[in-house]
Amino acid sequence: MSHARLRSQGGSVMSVARSTAATASLDHVATASGRASNPQALGLVLAVLSAIAFAGSGPFAKPLMEAGWSAGGVVFARALAAGVLLLPFAAWAVRRDPAVIVRNWKIVLGYGLIAIAASQFFYYGAIEHIPVSIAMLIMYLAPVLLLLASWALTRRRPAALALVGAAVCVGGLLLVLDLSGEVRFDGLGLAFAAIAACGTAGYYLIGAAAPRDFPPITLVCSGLLIGALTYGLLALVGVLPVTMVLTSEVALFGTTVAWWLPLGVVVLAGTVTAYALGLLAATRLGSRLASFAGLMELPATFTVAALLLGEIPTWVQFAGTLLILAGVVCVRLAPDRTAAPLAEEPGTVTGSIPVVTNAIPVVTGAIPLVTSAIPIMTSAVPVVEHYELDDERFD
């Protein structure tokens, strides 16, 4: 996503007669405020719609896997179809400088392999074994992973608010897993979700490293196509099972439908539309406000999973979910103590960590995007942004 800060555009009132100067100035301020507020209101609506669209990715993909599709088959179809649909827009965005893709081939390759291929596969692999909402919650810990990585690499203790947020997230995760309850989650599913969270963290880092002249839509499209190519190559050598049951009927909302209906929702709504709306929202809101609007993906995913799959969390898990949300908010609001020293090392891994403190964890759609997370896989999506160094934390 491109990082945009709204500025009120004012004109000069020097030509207005002195007798009406005060009135003209008041009119000007009102007009400027209206210009600023209207795009923000629209941006907020777009961000919420993007989060809701991303939320449908996992819940609509799981019925496909229950009908015989493999996780590899779903992610391959999703990445390929979405990449092809976004290709015209990606090409248009770089029509004046197509060489920008070649100049940034390392970023494109890393984004495709880590943020898309690894993140998506392990997210969908996780929801084969554990509830969608649990996998999404674990992926939402990506900002905490980045915080801890920054602390380890820079040896600079994060702000107290960030540490409190991280501790609250861990406590929330323990409640979500409900270790003392009767339900036991599959260990492989939890491991896959944890790997997906790492992929989402990589999504933020790689997306933040992209230069400002690299259109985000082009990075997303390139990553999806590279991810699809990766899945295809792994399938050819027998490493990744890619099973697509094109004759199967899928159980959906108490009835059976053709396989292409849930897949269409995953591709069109959970990927293409979600990314497009997220990119438009970021240009109107700025990174901080857009990131908080992106938190809507988590309750939206819970709602869709409950309605579609009957995955209803217990009260203990619901309390843990609220704690994780609160912890992520604390991490994002905390001042960044590592930005200044790390900014002196551009191009290094440690140098990129403070930049990603402005990333939007819209793990949206499990692609962690970038969202951004899809990343962001979760969503997450989430959506890729170009970032600035400032005092914001993971937003």
mmCIF file with all atom_site columns, C-alpha atoms in Angstrom, residues 118-222:
data_model
loop_
_atom_site.group_PDB
_atom_site.id
_atom_site.type_symbol
_atom_site.label_atom_id
_atom_site.label_alt_id
_atom_site.label_comp_id
_atom_site.label_asym_id
_atom_site.label_entity_id
_atom_site.label_seq_id
_atom_site.pdbx_PDB_ins_code
_atom_site.Cartn_x
_atom_site.Cartn_y
_atom_site.Cartn_z
_atom_site.occupancy
_atom_site.B_iso_or_equiv
_atom_site.pdbx_formal_charge
_atom_site.auth_seq_id
_atom_site.auth_comp_id
_atom_site.auth_asym_id
_atom_site.auth_atom_id
_atom_site.pdbx_PDB_model_num
ATOM 1   C CA . ALA A 1 118 ? 5.227   -19.861 2.602  1.00 0.00 ? 118 ALA A CA 1
ATOM 2   C CA . SER A 1 119 ? 2.732   -17.712 4.470  1.00 0.00 ? 119 SER A CA 1
ATOM 3   C CA . GLN A 1 120 ? -0.323  -18.822 2.522  1.00 0.00 ? 120 GLN A CA 1
ATOM 4   C CA . PHE A 1 121 ? 0.571   -22.491 2.412  1.00 0.00 ? 121 PHE A CA 1
ATOM 5   C CA . PHE A 1 122 ? 1.180   -22.804 6.138  1.00 0.00 ? 122 PHE A CA 1
ATOM 6   C CA . TYR A 1 123 ? -1.961  -20.819 6.971  1.00 0.00 ? 123 TYR A CA 1
ATOM 7   C CA . TYR A 1 124 ? -4.134  -23.064 4.846  1.00 0.00 ? 124 TYR A CA 1
ATOM 8   C CA . GLY A 1 125 ? -2.245  -26.080 6.130  1.00 0.00 ? 125 GLY A CA 1
ATOM 9   C CA . ALA A 1 126 ? -3.044  -24.921 9.659  1.00 0.00 ? 126 ALA A CA 1
ATOM 10  C CA . ILE A 1 127 ? -6.783  -24.558 9.080  1.00 0.00 ? 127 ILE A CA 1
ATOM 11  C CA . GLU A 1 128 ? -6.862  -28.158 7.852  1.00 0.00 ? 128 GLU A CA 1
ATOM 12  C CA . HIS A 1 129 ? -6.087  -29.201 11.433 1.00 0.00 ? 129 HIS A CA 1
ATOM 13  C CA . ILE A 1 130 ? -7.319  -26.416 13.733 1.00 0.00 ? 130 ILE A CA 1
ATOM 14  C CA . PRO A 1 131 ? -10.194 -23.901 13.673 1.00 0.00 ? 131 PRO A CA 1
ATOM 15  C CA . VAL A 1 132 ? -9.776  -20.951 11.321 1.00 0.00 ? 132 VAL A CA 1
ATOM 16  C CA . SER A 1 133 ? -10.128 -18.427 14.141 1.00 0.00 ? 133 SER A CA 1
ATOM 17  C CA . ILE A 1 134 ? -7.336  -20.055 16.174 1.00 0.00 ? 134 ILE A CA 1
ATOM 18  C CA . ALA A 1 135 ? -4.971  -20.016 13.191 1.00 0.00 ? 135 ALA A CA 1
ATOM 19  C CA . MET A 1 136 ? -5.818  -16.368 12.553 1.00 0.00 ? 136 MET A CA 1
ATOM 20  C CA . LEU A 1 137 ? -5.166  -15.409 16.178 1.00 0.00 ? 137 LEU A CA 1
ATOM 21  C CA . ILE A 1 138 ? -1.742  -17.039 16.114 1.00 0.00 ? 138 ILE A CA 1
ATOM 22  C CA . MET A 1 139 ? -0.923  -15.190 12.904 1.00 0.00 ? 139 MET A CA 1
ATOM 23  C CA . TYR A 1 140 ? -1.928  -11.941 14.586 1.00 0.00 ? 140 TYR A CA 1
ATOM 24  C CA . LEU A 1 141 ? 1.100   -12.354 16.841 1.00 0.00 ? 141 LEU A CA 1
ATOM 25  C CA . ALA A 1 142 ? 3.388   -11.370 13.935 1.00 0.00 ? 142 ALA A CA 1
ATOM 26  C CA . PRO A 1 143 ? 3.864   -7.790  15.263 1.00 0.00 ? 143 PRO A CA 1
ATOM 27  C CA . VAL A 1 144 ? 4.982   -9.256  18.583 1.00 0.00 ? 144 VAL A CA 1
ATOM 28  C CA . LEU A 1 145 ? 7.492   -11.464 16.766 1.00 0.00 ? 145 LEU A CA 1
ATOM 29  C CA . LEU A 1 146 ? 8.870   -8.394  15.002 1.00 0.00 ? 146 LEU A CA 1
ATOM 30  C CA . LEU A 1 147 ? 9.115   -6.558  18.308 1.00 0.00 ? 147 LEU A CA 1
ATOM 31  C CA . LEU A 1 148 ? 11.097  -9.392  19.884 1.00 0.00 ? 148 LEU A CA 1
ATOM 32  C CA . ALA A 1 149 ? 13.303  -9.748  16.798 1.00 0.00 ? 149 ALA A CA 1
ATOM 33  C CA . SER A 1 150 ? 14.085  -6.039  16.890 1.00 0.00 ? 150 SER A CA 1
ATOM 34  C CA . TRP A 1 151 ? 14.964  -6.297  20.578 1.00 0.00 ? 151 TRP A CA 1
ATOM 35  C CA . ALA A 1 152 ? 17.252  -9.278  19.997 1.00 0.00 ? 152 ALA A CA 1
ATOM 36  C CA . LEU A 1 153 ? 19.051  -7.778  17.005 1.00 0.00 ? 153 LEU A CA 1
ATOM 37  C CA . THR A 1 154 ? 19.495  -4.245  18.339 1.00 0.00 ? 154 THR A CA 1
ATOM 38  C CA . ARG A 1 155 ? 19.811  -5.062  22.058 1.00 0.00 ? 155 ARG A CA 1
ATOM 39  C CA . ARG A 1 156 ? 17.673  -1.993  22.731 1.00 0.00 ? 156 ARG A CA 1
ATOM 40  C CA . ARG A 1 157 ? 14.800  -2.649  25.105 1.00 0.00 ? 157 ARG A CA 1
ATOM 41  C CA . PRO A 1 158 ? 11.434  -1.720  23.585 1.00 0.00 ? 158 PRO A CA 1
ATOM 42  C CA . ALA A 1 159 ? 9.169   0.800   25.265 1.00 0.00 ? 159 ALA A CA 1
ATOM 43  C CA . ALA A 1 160 ? 7.341   -0.388  28.363 1.00 0.00 ? 160 ALA A CA 1
ATOM 44  C CA . LEU A 1 161 ? 3.976   -0.172  26.598 1.00 0.00 ? 161 LEU A CA 1
ATOM 45  C CA . ALA A 1 162 ? 5.245   -2.476  23.849 1.00 0.00 ? 162 ALA A CA 1
ATOM 46  C CA . LEU A 1 163 ? 6.474   -5.028  26.384 1.00 0.00 ? 163 LEU A CA 1
ATOM 47  C CA . VAL A 1 164 ? 3.161   -4.878  28.219 1.00 0.00 ? 164 VAL A CA 1
ATOM 48  C CA . GLY A 1 165 ? 1.377   -5.442  24.916 1.00 0.00 ? 165 GLY A CA 1
ATOM 49  C CA . ALA A 1 166 ? 3.569   -8.442  24.116 1.00 0.00 ? 166 ALA A CA 1
ATOM 50  C CA . ALA A 1 167 ? 2.910   -9.965  27.543 1.00 0.00 ? 167 ALA A CA 1
ATOM 51  C CA . VAL A 1 168 ? -0.836  -9.399  27.158 1.00 0.00 ? 168 VAL A CA 1
ATOM 52  C CA . CYS A 1 169 ? -0.727  -11.125 23.754 1.00 0.00 ? 169 CYS A CA 1
ATOM 53  C CA . VAL A 1 170 ? 1.012   -14.154 25.227 1.00 0.00 ? 170 VAL A CA 1
ATOM 54  C CA . GLY A 1 171 ? -1.550  -14.327 28.020 1.00 0.00 ? 171 GLY A CA 1
ATOM 55  C CA . GLY A 1 172 ? -4.344  -14.045 25.487 1.00 0.00 ? 172 GLY A CA 1
ATOM 56  C CA . LEU A 1 173 ? -2.838  -16.842 23.409 1.00 0.00 ? 173 LEU A CA 1
ATOM 57  C CA . LEU A 1 174 ? -2.753  -19.142 26.450 1.00 0.00 ? 174 LEU A CA 1
ATOM 58  C CA . LEU A 1 175 ? -6.445  -18.457 27.028 1.00 0.00 ? 175 LEU A CA 1
ATOM 59  C CA . VAL A 1 176 ? -7.252  -19.050 23.362 1.00 0.00 ? 176 VAL A CA 1
ATOM 60  C CA . LEU A 1 177 ? -5.494  -22.417 23.435 1.00 0.00 ? 177 LEU A CA 1
ATOM 61  C CA . ASP A 1 178 ? -7.427  -23.184 26.662 1.00 0.00 ? 178 ASP A CA 1
ATOM 62  C CA . LEU A 1 179 ? -4.771  -25.622 27.841 1.00 0.00 ? 179 LEU A CA 1
ATOM 63  C CA . SER A 1 180 ? -6.830  -26.693 30.856 1.00 0.00 ? 180 SER A CA 1
ATOM 64  C CA . GLY A 1 181 ? -10.004 -27.297 28.854 1.00 0.00 ? 181 GLY A CA 1
ATOM 65  C CA . GLU A 1 182 ? -11.322 -30.414 27.195 1.00 0.00 ? 182 GLU A CA 1
ATOM 66  C CA . VAL A 1 183 ? -10.491 -29.308 23.648 1.00 0.00 ? 183 VAL A CA 1
ATOM 67  C CA . ARG A 1 184 ? -7.038  -30.259 22.401 1.00 0.00 ? 184 ARG A CA 1
ATOM 68  C CA . PHE A 1 185 ? -5.740  -28.673 19.240 1.00 0.00 ? 185 PHE A CA 1
ATOM 69  C CA . ASP A 1 186 ? -3.672  -30.580 16.717 1.00 0.00 ? 186 ASP A CA 1
ATOM 70  C CA . GLY A 1 187 ? 0.019   -29.930 17.269 1.00 0.00 ? 187 GLY A CA 1
ATOM 71  C CA . LEU A 1 188 ? 0.779   -29.894 13.543 1.00 0.00 ? 188 LEU A CA 1
ATOM 72  C CA . GLY A 1 189 ? -1.888  -27.267 12.965 1.00 0.00 ? 189 GLY A CA 1
ATOM 73  C CA . LEU A 1 190 ? -0.479  -25.076 15.728 1.00 0.00 ? 190 LEU A CA 1
ATOM 74  C CA . ALA A 1 191 ? 3.037   -25.474 14.312 1.00 0.00 ? 191 ALA A CA 1
ATOM 75  C CA . PHE A 1 192 ? 1.836   -24.523 10.836 1.00 0.00 ? 192 PHE A CA 1
ATOM 76  C CA . ALA A 1 193 ? 0.078   -21.450 12.235 1.00 0.00 ? 193 ALA A CA 1
ATOM 77  C CA . ALA A 1 194 ? 3.264   -20.406 14.058 1.00 0.00 ? 194 ALA A CA 1
ATOM 78  C CA . ILE A 1 195 ? 5.283   -20.752 10.845 1.00 0.00 ? 195 ILE A CA 1
ATOM 79  C CA . ALA A 1 196 ? 2.605   -18.757 9.051  1.00 0.00 ? 196 ALA A CA 1
ATOM 80  C CA . ALA A 1 197 ? 3.009   -16.003 11.662 1.00 0.00 ? 197 ALA A CA 1
ATOM 81  C CA . CYS A 1 198 ? 6.740   -15.923 10.898 1.00 0.00 ? 198 CYS A CA 1
ATOM 82  C CA . GLY A 1 199 ? 5.895   -15.654 7.205  1.00 0.00 ? 199 GLY A CA 1
ATOM 83  C CA . THR A 1 200 ? 3.572   -12.767 7.997  1.00 0.00 ? 200 THR A CA 1
ATOM 84  C CA . ALA A 1 201 ? 6.377   -11.032 9.864  1.00 0.00 ? 201 ALA A CA 1
ATOM 85  C CA . GLY A 1 202 ? 8.536   -11.506 6.785  1.00 0.00 ? 202 GLY A CA 1
ATOM 86  C CA . TYR A 1 203 ? 5.714   -10.014 4.749  1.00 0.00 ? 203 TYR A CA 1
ATOM 87  C CA . TYR A 1 204 ? 5.934   -6.820  6.791  1.00 0.00 ? 204 TYR A CA 1
ATOM 88  C CA . LEU A 1 205 ? 9.721   -6.639  6.551  1.00 0.00 ? 205 LEU A CA 1
ATOM 89  C CA . ILE A 1 206 ? 9.901   -7.252  2.815  1.00 0.00 ? 206 ILE A CA 1
ATOM 90  C CA . GLY A 1 207 ? 6.988   -4.958  2.056  1.00 0.00 ? 207 GLY A CA 1
ATOM 91  C CA . ALA A 1 208 ? 8.618   -2.201  4.095  1.00 0.00 ? 208 ALA A CA 1
ATOM 92  C CA . ALA A 1 209 ? 11.881  -2.608  2.184  1.00 0.00 ? 209 ALA A CA 1
ATOM 93  C CA . ALA A 1 210 ? 10.213  -1.887  -1.163 1.00 0.00 ? 210 ALA A CA 1
ATOM 94  C CA . PRO A 1 211 ? 11.153  1.557   -2.532 1.00 0.00 ? 211 PRO A CA 1
ATOM 95  C CA . ARG A 1 212 ? 8.480   4.219   -2.823 1.00 0.00 ? 212 ARG A CA 1
ATOM 96  C CA . ASP A 1 213 ? 8.582   4.153   -6.628 1.00 0.00 ? 213 ASP A CA 1
ATOM 97  C CA . PHE A 1 214 ? 7.520   0.488   -6.668 1.00 0.00 ? 214 PHE A CA 1
ATOM 98  C CA . PRO A 1 215 ? 3.695   0.386   -6.994 1.00 0.00 ? 215 PRO A CA 1
ATOM 99  C CA . PRO A 1 216 ? 2.251   -1.840  -4.238 1.00 0.00 ? 216 PRO A CA 1
ATOM 100 C CA . ILE A 1 217 ? -0.284  -3.427  -6.598 1.00 0.00 ? 217 ILE A CA 1
ATOM 101 C CA . THR A 1 218 ? 2.603   -4.548  -8.806 1.00 0.00 ? 218 THR A CA 1
ATOM 102 C CA . LEU A 1 219 ? 4.457   -6.033  -5.849 1.00 0.00 ? 219 LEU A CA 1
ATOM 103 C CA . VAL A 1 220 ? 1.342   -7.922  -4.751 1.00 0.00 ? 220 VAL A CA 1
ATOM 104 C CA . CYS A 1 221 ? 0.646   -9.229  -8.253 1.00 0.00 ? 221 CYS A CA 1
ATOM 105 C CA . SER A 1 222 ? 4.271   -10.250 -8.810 1.00 0.00 ? 222 SER A CA 1
#
